Coordinates of C-alpha atoms in Angstrom, one line a residue:
X24 CA 168.4 -82.6 95.9
X25 CA 171.4 -82.8 98.1
X26 CA 170.2 -83.9 101.5
X27 CA 172.5 -85.2 104.2
X28 CA 171.7 -86.4 107.7
X29 CA 175.0 -86.5 109.5
X30 CA 176.1 -83.7 111.7
X31 CA 177.6 -80.6 110.1
X32 CA 180.7 -80.9 112.3
X33 CA 181.6 -84.3 110.9
X34 CA 181.1 -83.2 107.3
X35 CA 184.2 -82.3 105.3
X36 CA 184.0 -79.1 103.4
X37 CA 183.0 -79.6 99.7
X38 CA 185.5 -78.5 97.1
X39 CA 185.1 -75.2 95.3
X40 CA 185.4 -76.5 91.7
X41 CA 181.8 -76.9 90.3
X42 CA 182.4 -80.3 88.8
X43 CA 184.2 -81.6 92.0
X44 CA 181.4 -80.1 94.1
X45 CA 178.8 -81.8 92.0
X46 CA 180.6 -85.2 92.5
X47 CA 181.0 -84.5 96.2
X48 CA 177.2 -84.1 96.8
X49 CA 176.3 -86.8 94.4
X50 CA 178.6 -89.3 96.2
X51 CA 177.2 -88.3 99.6
X52 CA 173.6 -88.8 98.3
X53 CA 174.2 -91.8 96.0
X54 CA 170.9 -93.5 96.9
X55 CA 168.8 -90.5 95.9
X56 CA 170.6 -90.1 92.5
X57 CA 170.3 -93.8 91.9
X58 CA 166.6 -93.5 92.4
X59 CA 166.3 -90.7 89.9
X60 CA 168.2 -92.8 87.4
X61 CA 165.9 -95.7 88.0
X62 CA 162.8 -93.5 87.5
X63 CA 164.1 -92.1 84.2
X64 CA 165.2 -95.6 83.0
X65 CA 161.7 -96.9 83.7
X66 CA 160.3 -94.5 81.1
X67 CA 163.2 -94.2 78.6
X68 CA 164.4 -97.5 77.1
X69 CA 167.9 -97.9 75.8
X70 CA 168.7 -97.2 72.2
X71 CA 166.5 -94.1 71.9
X72 CA 167.4 -90.5 71.0
X73 CA 167.5 -88.4 74.1
X74 CA 167.9 -84.6 74.7
X75 CA 168.6 -83.8 78.4
X76 CA 168.1 -80.2 79.6
X77 CA 170.4 -79.4 82.5
X78 CA 172.7 -82.4 82.0
X79 CA 175.4 -81.3 84.5
X80 CA 178.3 -83.8 84.2
X81 CA 176.2 -86.1 81.9
X82 CA 175.9 -89.1 84.3
X83 CA 172.1 -89.5 83.9
X84 CA 172.2 -89.2 80.1
X85 CA 175.0 -91.8 79.9
X86 CA 173.0 -94.2 82.2
X87 CA 170.1 -94.0 79.7
X88 CA 172.3 -95.6 76.9
X89 CA 170.8 -93.5 74.1
X90 CA 171.5 -94.1 70.4
X91 CA 171.8 -90.3 70.1
X92 CA 172.4 -88.3 73.3
X93 CA 172.7 -84.5 73.6
X94 CA 173.0 -82.8 76.9
X95 CA 172.5 -79.0 77.5
X96 CA 174.6 -77.5 80.3
X97 CA 175.2 -73.8 80.7
X98 CA 177.9 -74.1 83.4
X99 CA 181.2 -74.2 81.6
X100 CA 183.0 -76.3 84.2
X101 CA 180.2 -78.9 84.3
X102 CA 180.0 -78.9 80.5
X103 CA 183.7 -79.6 80.1
X104 CA 183.5 -82.4 82.7
X105 CA 180.7 -84.0 80.8
X106 CA 182.6 -83.9 77.6
X107 CA 185.6 -85.5 79.2
X108 CA 183.7 -88.3 81.0
X109 CA 181.3 -89.2 78.2
X110 CA 183.0 -88.8 74.8
X111 CA 180.4 -90.9 73.0
X112 CA 177.7 -88.2 73.8
X113 CA 177.3 -84.6 72.8
X114 CA 177.2 -81.7 75.2
X115 CA 176.4 -78.2 74.3
X116 CA 176.0 -74.9 76.2
X117 CA 172.5 -74.0 75.0
X118 CA 169.6 -75.2 72.9
X119 CA 170.7 -72.9 70.1
X120 CA 173.7 -75.3 69.6
X121 CA 171.5 -78.3 68.9
X122 CA 171.3 -79.0 65.2
X123 CA 168.2 -77.4 63.7
X124 CA 165.6 -79.9 62.5
X125 CA 166.8 -82.7 64.8
X126 CA 164.0 -84.3 66.8
X127 CA 164.3 -86.7 69.8
X128 CA 162.3 -89.6 71.1
X129 CA 162.7 -88.4 74.7
X130 CA 163.4 -85.1 76.4
X131 CA 164.6 -85.5 79.9
X132 CA 164.5 -82.6 82.5
X133 CA 165.8 -83.6 85.9
X134 CA 165.7 -81.1 88.8
X135 CA 166.0 -78.2 86.3
X136 CA 162.7 -76.5 86.1
X137 CA 163.1 -75.2 89.6
X138 CA 165.9 -72.9 88.4
X139 CA 164.4 -71.8 85.0
X140 CA 163.7 -68.1 84.9
X141 CA 160.7 -68.7 82.5
X142 CA 159.5 -72.3 82.5
X143 CA 156.9 -71.7 79.8
X144 CA 159.4 -70.1 77.4
X145 CA 161.8 -73.0 77.9
X146 CA 159.0 -75.6 77.2
X147 CA 158.1 -73.6 74.0
X148 CA 161.8 -73.6 72.8
X149 CA 161.8 -77.4 73.1
X150 CA 158.8 -77.9 70.8
X151 CA 160.7 -77.9 67.5
X152 CA 162.8 -80.8 68.8
X153 CA 159.7 -83.0 69.2
X154 CA 158.0 -85.4 66.8
X155 CA 154.5 -86.7 67.4
X156 CA 155.7 -89.6 69.5
X157 CA 158.2 -87.6 71.7
X158 CA 157.9 -88.0 75.4
X159 CA 158.9 -85.2 77.8
X160 CA 160.0 -86.7 81.2
X161 CA 160.2 -84.1 84.0
X162 CA 161.4 -84.8 87.5
X163 CA 161.3 -82.0 90.1
X164 CA 161.1 -81.6 93.8
X165 CA 157.7 -81.7 95.5
X166 CA 156.7 -78.3 97.0
X167 CA 155.5 -80.0 100.3
X168 CA 159.2 -80.7 100.9
X169 CA 160.2 -77.0 100.8
X170 CA 160.3 -76.4 104.6
X171 CA 162.3 -79.6 105.1
X172 CA 164.9 -78.8 102.5
X173 CA 165.2 -75.1 103.5
X174 CA 165.8 -76.3 107.1
X175 CA 168.5 -78.7 105.9
X176 CA 170.2 -75.9 104.1
X177 CA 170.2 -73.6 107.1
X178 CA 171.7 -76.4 109.2
X179 CA 174.4 -77.0 106.7
X180 CA 173.1 -80.4 105.8
X181 CA 172.3 -79.5 102.2
X182 CA 174.1 -77.6 99.6
X183 CA 173.2 -73.9 99.4
X184 CA 171.2 -73.3 96.2
X185 CA 169.6 -70.3 94.6
X186 CA 166.0 -69.5 95.2
X187 CA 164.0 -71.9 93.2
X188 CA 160.5 -72.2 91.7
X189 CA 158.4 -74.4 94.0
X190 CA 155.9 -75.6 91.4
X191 CA 152.8 -77.7 92.2
X192 CA 151.7 -80.5 89.8
X193 CA 148.9 -78.2 88.6
X194 CA 151.4 -75.4 87.9
X195 CA 153.6 -77.7 85.8
X196 CA 150.5 -79.1 84.0
X197 CA 149.3 -75.6 83.2
X198 CA 152.7 -74.5 81.9
X199 CA 152.9 -77.5 79.7
X200 CA 149.4 -76.8 78.4
X201 CA 150.3 -73.2 77.6
X202 CA 153.3 -74.4 75.7
X203 CA 151.6 -76.9 73.5
X204 CA 152.0 -80.1 75.5
X205 CA 149.6 -82.6 77.2
X206 CA 150.2 -84.3 80.5
X207 CA 149.9 -88.1 80.3
X208 CA 150.7 -88.9 83.9
X209 CA 151.9 -87.2 87.1
X210 CA 152.9 -89.0 90.2
X211 CA 155.1 -88.8 93.3
X212 CA 158.1 -91.1 94.1
X213 CA 160.7 -91.4 96.9
X214 CA 159.3 -90.9 100.4
X215 CA 162.7 -91.4 101.9
X216 CA 165.8 -90.3 99.9
X217 CA 168.5 -92.1 101.9
X218 CA 169.6 -95.7 101.9
X219 CA 168.0 -97.5 104.9
X220 CA 167.3 -101.1 103.9
X221 CA 164.8 -102.6 104.1
X222 CA 162.8 -99.5 105.1
X223 CA 163.7 -97.5 102.0
X224 CA 162.3 -100.2 99.7
X225 CA 159.1 -100.5 101.6
X226 CA 158.6 -96.7 101.6
X227 CA 159.7 -96.0 98.1
X228 CA 158.3 -99.0 96.2
X229 CA 155.1 -99.8 98.2
X230 CA 153.8 -97.2 100.6
X231 CA 154.2 -94.3 98.2
X232 CA 151.6 -96.0 95.9
X233 CA 148.8 -95.4 98.4
X234 CA 146.9 -92.4 99.8
X235 CA 147.9 -90.1 101.4
X236 CA 151.6 -91.1 101.0
X237 CA 151.3 -90.9 97.2
X238 CA 151.1 -87.1 97.5
X239 CA 154.2 -86.8 99.7
X240 CA 157.1 -88.2 97.7
X241 CA 160.1 -85.9 97.3
X242 CA 160.2 -86.5 93.5
X243 CA 157.3 -85.5 91.3
X244 CA 157.5 -87.2 87.9
X245 CA 155.5 -85.8 84.9
X246 CA 155.2 -87.5 81.6
X247 CA 154.0 -85.3 78.7
X248 CA 153.7 -85.3 75.0
X249 CA 153.6 -82.5 72.3
X250 CA 150.2 -81.8 70.9
X251 CA 150.4 -82.2 67.1
X252 CA 148.6 -84.2 64.4
X253 CA 149.9 -87.8 64.4
X254 CA 148.9 -89.0 60.9
X255 CA 147.7 -87.8 57.5
X256 CA 144.3 -89.4 57.0
X257 CA 144.7 -89.2 53.2
X258 CA 147.7 -91.6 53.3
X259 CA 146.9 -93.7 56.3
X260 CA 145.6 -97.3 55.8
X261 CA 143.5 -99.3 58.3
X262 CA 143.3 -102.9 59.3
X263 CA 140.2 -104.0 61.2
X264 CA 140.7 -107.3 63.1
X265 CA 137.5 -109.3 63.8
X266 CA 138.0 -112.3 66.0
X267 CA 135.3 -114.9 65.5
X268 CA 134.0 -118.0 67.1
X269 CA 130.6 -119.3 66.1
X270 CA 129.5 -115.9 64.7
X271 CA 128.1 -117.0 61.3
X272 CA 125.0 -114.8 61.5
X273 CA 127.1 -111.6 62.0
X274 CA 129.7 -112.0 59.3
X275 CA 127.8 -110.4 56.4
X276 CA 126.7 -107.5 58.5
X277 CA 130.3 -106.9 59.7
X278 CA 131.4 -106.7 56.0
X279 CA 128.5 -104.4 54.9
X280 CA 128.5 -102.1 57.9
X281 CA 132.3 -101.5 58.5
X282 CA 133.1 -98.2 56.7
X283 CA 136.1 -97.6 54.5
X284 CA 138.5 -95.3 56.3
X285 CA 141.6 -93.4 55.4
X286 CA 143.5 -94.5 52.3
X287 CA 142.0 -98.0 52.5
X288 CA 140.5 -100.5 54.9
X289 CA 141.2 -104.2 55.1
X290 CA 139.0 -106.6 57.2
X291 CA 140.8 -109.5 58.8
X292 CA 138.7 -112.3 60.2
X293 CA 140.6 -114.6 62.6
X294 CA 138.4 -117.6 63.4
X295 CA 138.9 -119.8 66.5
X296 CA 137.6 -123.2 65.7
X297 CA 134.0 -122.3 64.9
X298 CA 131.5 -125.1 64.4
X299 CA 128.5 -123.2 63.1
X300 CA 129.7 -122.5 59.6
X301 CA 131.4 -119.2 60.3
X302 CA 134.4 -120.1 58.2
X303 CA 132.3 -121.0 55.2
X304 CA 130.4 -117.7 55.6
X305 CA 133.6 -115.7 55.7
X306 CA 134.7 -117.4 52.5
X307 CA 131.4 -116.7 50.9
X308 CA 131.7 -113.0 51.7
X309 CA 135.2 -112.8 50.3
X310 CA 133.8 -113.9 47.0
X311 CA 130.5 -111.9 47.3
X312 CA 132.2 -108.6 48.1
X313 CA 135.3 -108.4 45.7
X314 CA 135.5 -104.6 46.2
X315 CA 136.3 -105.0 49.8
X316 CA 139.7 -106.2 51.1
X317 CA 138.7 -109.2 53.2
X318 CA 141.2 -111.8 54.5
X319 CA 140.7 -115.0 56.5
X320 CA 143.2 -116.4 59.0
X321 CA 142.6 -119.6 61.0
X322 CA 143.5 -119.2 64.6
X323 CA 146.5 -121.3 65.8
X324 CA 148.0 -122.0 69.2
X325 CA 146.1 -121.2 72.4
X326 CA 142.4 -120.5 72.5
X327 CA 141.0 -117.1 73.3
X328 CA 140.3 -113.8 71.7
X329 CA 143.8 -112.5 72.7
X330 CA 145.6 -115.0 70.5
X331 CA 143.2 -114.1 67.6
X332 CA 144.0 -110.4 68.0
X333 CA 147.7 -111.0 68.2
X334 CA 147.6 -113.1 65.0
X335 CA 145.5 -110.5 63.2
X336 CA 147.8 -107.7 64.2
X337 CA 150.8 -109.7 63.0
X338 CA 149.2 -110.2 59.6
X339 CA 147.8 -106.7 59.2
X340 CA 149.2 -104.3 56.7
X341 CA 147.5 -101.1 57.8
X342 CA 149.1 -98.2 59.6
X343 CA 146.2 -98.2 62.1
X344 CA 145.1 -101.3 63.9
X345 CA 141.5 -101.7 65.1
X346 CA 139.6 -104.5 66.9
X347 CA 135.9 -105.0 66.2
X348 CA 134.0 -107.7 68.2
X349 CA 132.2 -110.0 65.8
X350 CA 129.0 -109.9 67.9
X351 CA 128.5 -106.3 66.6
X352 CA 127.2 -105.1 70.0
X353 CA 129.4 -102.1 69.3
X354 CA 128.3 -100.7 66.0
X355 CA 131.0 -100.8 63.2
X356 CA 129.6 -97.4 62.1
X357 CA 131.4 -95.9 65.1
X358 CA 134.9 -96.9 64.0
X359 CA 135.5 -93.6 62.0
X360 CA 135.3 -91.7 65.2
X361 CA 138.1 -93.8 66.6
X362 CA 140.1 -93.2 63.4
X363 CA 139.5 -89.5 63.5
X364 CA 140.7 -89.2 67.2
X365 CA 143.8 -91.1 66.4
X366 CA 144.9 -89.3 63.3
X367 CA 144.3 -85.9 64.9
X368 CA 146.5 -86.8 67.8
X369 CA 143.8 -86.7 70.4
X370 CA 145.0 -90.0 71.8
X371 CA 147.4 -92.8 71.0
X372 CA 145.4 -95.7 72.4
X373 CA 141.7 -95.3 71.8
X374 CA 139.3 -97.4 73.8
X375 CA 135.5 -97.7 73.6
X376 CA 133.4 -97.2 76.7
X377 CA 130.0 -98.8 76.9
X378 CA 129.2 -97.3 80.4
X379 CA 128.2 -93.8 79.4
X380 CA 125.1 -94.1 77.3
X381 CA 122.1 -96.3 78.2
X382 CA 122.4 -99.9 77.0
X383 CA 119.8 -101.9 75.2
X384 CA 117.9 -104.4 77.3
X385 CA 119.9 -107.6 77.9
X386 CA 123.1 -106.1 76.4
X387 CA 125.0 -106.5 79.7
X388 CA 124.0 -108.5 82.7
X389 CA 124.0 -106.8 86.1
X390 CA 127.0 -108.7 87.5
X391 CA 129.0 -108.0 84.4
X392 CA 128.2 -104.3 84.7
X393 CA 129.2 -104.4 88.4
X394 CA 132.5 -106.1 87.5
X395 CA 133.2 -103.6 84.8
X396 CA 132.8 -100.7 87.2
X397 CA 135.1 -102.3 89.7
X398 CA 137.8 -102.9 87.1
X399 CA 137.5 -99.4 85.8
X400 CA 138.4 -98.0 89.3
X401 CA 141.2 -100.6 89.7
X402 CA 142.7 -99.8 86.2
X403 CA 142.5 -96.0 86.7
X404 CA 144.7 -96.5 89.8
X405 CA 147.0 -99.0 88.3
X406 CA 147.9 -97.1 85.1
X407 CA 147.5 -93.5 86.3
X408 CA 145.1 -92.6 83.6
X409 CA 141.3 -92.5 83.7
X410 CA 139.8 -95.7 82.4
X411 CA 136.1 -96.3 82.5
X412 CA 135.5 -99.6 80.6
X413 CA 138.3 -102.1 80.5
X414 CA 136.5 -104.9 78.6
X415 CA 135.0 -103.0 75.7
X416 CA 136.3 -104.9 72.7
X417 CA 136.8 -101.9 70.4
X418 CA 140.4 -100.7 70.7
X419 CA 142.4 -98.7 68.2
X420 CA 146.1 -97.8 68.0
X421 CA 148.8 -97.3 65.4
X422 CA 151.0 -100.1 64.2
X423 CA 154.1 -98.1 65.4
X424 CA 152.7 -98.0 69.0
X425 CA 151.7 -101.7 68.9
X426 CA 155.3 -102.5 68.1
X427 CA 156.3 -100.6 71.3
X428 CA 153.8 -102.8 73.2
X429 CA 155.3 -105.9 71.6
X430 CA 158.8 -104.9 72.7
X431 CA 157.7 -104.7 76.4
X432 CA 155.2 -107.6 76.5
X433 CA 157.7 -110.0 77.9
X434 CA 158.5 -107.5 80.7
X435 CA 154.9 -107.5 81.9
X436 CA 154.6 -111.3 81.3
X437 CA 150.7 -111.3 81.2
X438 CA 149.0 -114.5 80.0
X439 CA 146.0 -112.7 78.6
X440 CA 143.4 -114.8 76.8
X441 CA 141.2 -111.8 76.2
X442 CA 143.7 -109.4 74.6
X443 CA 142.3 -106.4 76.4
X444 CA 144.6 -106.3 79.4
X445 CA 147.7 -107.1 77.3
X446 CA 147.1 -104.0 75.2
X447 CA 146.0 -101.7 78.1
X448 CA 148.9 -102.4 80.4
X449 CA 151.3 -102.3 77.4
X450 CA 150.0 -98.9 76.5
X451 CA 150.4 -97.7 80.0
X452 CA 153.9 -99.1 80.3
X453 CA 154.9 -97.2 77.1
X454 CA 153.3 -93.9 78.3
X455 CA 150.7 -93.8 75.5
X456 CA 148.0 -91.3 75.9
X457 CA 144.8 -93.3 76.5
X458 CA 141.4 -91.8 75.7
X459 CA 138.0 -93.3 75.6
X460 CA 135.1 -92.8 73.2
X461 CA 131.6 -93.5 74.4
X462 CA 129.7 -96.0 72.3
X463 CA 126.2 -97.3 72.3
X464 CA 126.1 -101.0 73.5
X465 CA 123.5 -103.2 71.9
X466 CA 122.3 -106.7 72.5
X467 CA 123.4 -109.7 70.5
X468 CA 121.3 -110.6 67.5
X469 CA 123.0 -113.9 66.9
X470 CA 124.9 -116.5 69.0
X471 CA 125.9 -116.5 72.6
X472 CA 128.7 -114.8 74.6
X473 CA 131.9 -116.8 75.0
X474 CA 132.6 -115.0 78.4
X475 CA 132.3 -116.8 81.7
X476 CA 131.6 -114.2 84.4
X477 CA 133.1 -116.0 87.4
X478 CA 136.0 -117.9 85.8
X479 CA 137.1 -115.0 83.6
X480 CA 136.5 -112.5 86.5
X481 CA 139.0 -114.5 88.6
X482 CA 141.5 -114.5 85.8
X483 CA 141.1 -110.7 85.4
X484 CA 141.9 -110.3 89.1
X485 CA 145.0 -112.4 88.8
X486 CA 146.2 -110.3 85.8
X487 CA 145.5 -107.1 87.8
X488 CA 147.7 -108.4 90.6
X489 CA 150.5 -109.1 88.0
X490 CA 150.1 -105.6 86.7
X491 CA 150.2 -104.1 90.2
X492 CA 153.5 -106.0 90.8
X493 CA 155.1 -105.0 87.5
X494 CA 153.8 -101.5 87.1
X495 CA 153.6 -100.3 90.7
X496 CA 156.1 -102.2 92.8
X497 CA 159.0 -102.9 90.4

């Protein structure tokens, strides 16, 4: 988008050379292009392999600091300018010039789909360059801005451009679906594309997050992933992390009822200072069930389930990491459904939801249920993906994706004693596809809950505010 607000009479004529003209409009609209760069850098960390479609002079691709960067630009003058300016990157004239068999962590498409003759065909041609974890990041202009931009063109305040495709979010989602992709998130950014501090920051970082302004941003950002199997179940190993604290009566049932999955399943009990004989019961089960891979880890450092989960994940050897609450209120027999959804690529962060099927009597108190419903609405808004039950303890993801969450954990800076928010917000920050599997929620048969409704509810609100600040405002 090249949008200028000064009078046409005061505006010097742009140069005729395509590369010089591109620089002319980019310099006159520096704030807008800086915003686009900020949005892409939010989703594409440095050091990744990136393919950019419609790279022009290569400035955006260079700003992403890829380990391997290839830009596609059909305009010969822009292509030559990109090669001169960014010799450490590769620029080619068409997708046919990209080495066959090469895949990329990210595919960036910035303000290009509006000029594609056949968007679906272009999306399909990109599929061979994707691996299961590839993210396709698409930025394009919101159709509600069409009259404003057309008027600016007629007034000579915007560069004259060919007729473009004015696609809605539904149009783009449908074209991606037809081409073998799945949309993870779609949202609008940039209510005001000119520098006007402090108004621009208020509009573009805060107001655009709320209805109805969240539908009116100039830039529509779509994050998608290719639909393909993620793992081979015959060669995929599983680690089930079971945090415990005074759960002696549930240990044997957890061992007996947790199924073997994939190429092998290990059970890792992480105990947080139990006083009821839980540790002794774990040791007894290790000896009594030699055919099962059972490990015991004493919890260290801070108290809370979150620390136990982090220790268990750090010690796990499986390709797939699972959390099973030791109270067994979610049945261990349900875990194969989570495993199946993950290996088939249905989702990348699989969360259980207890709020679909009827619960057993006394399984969840009324205030807890009310709080869960409140946090489900809040989380859906915060992360931009549907989330029904934030505090269900059953969560499943691959070790590879957990490493991504670890890499961005300091960025979010959450002090999460539960482990749930840490993983959920980390999954959202890394654009993982989050899905939920309904489970039956039963009442405890041994012990008492370690959750305090009011104290822990207040802590959850504080962490939600932190997430709002980090995910929405920054």
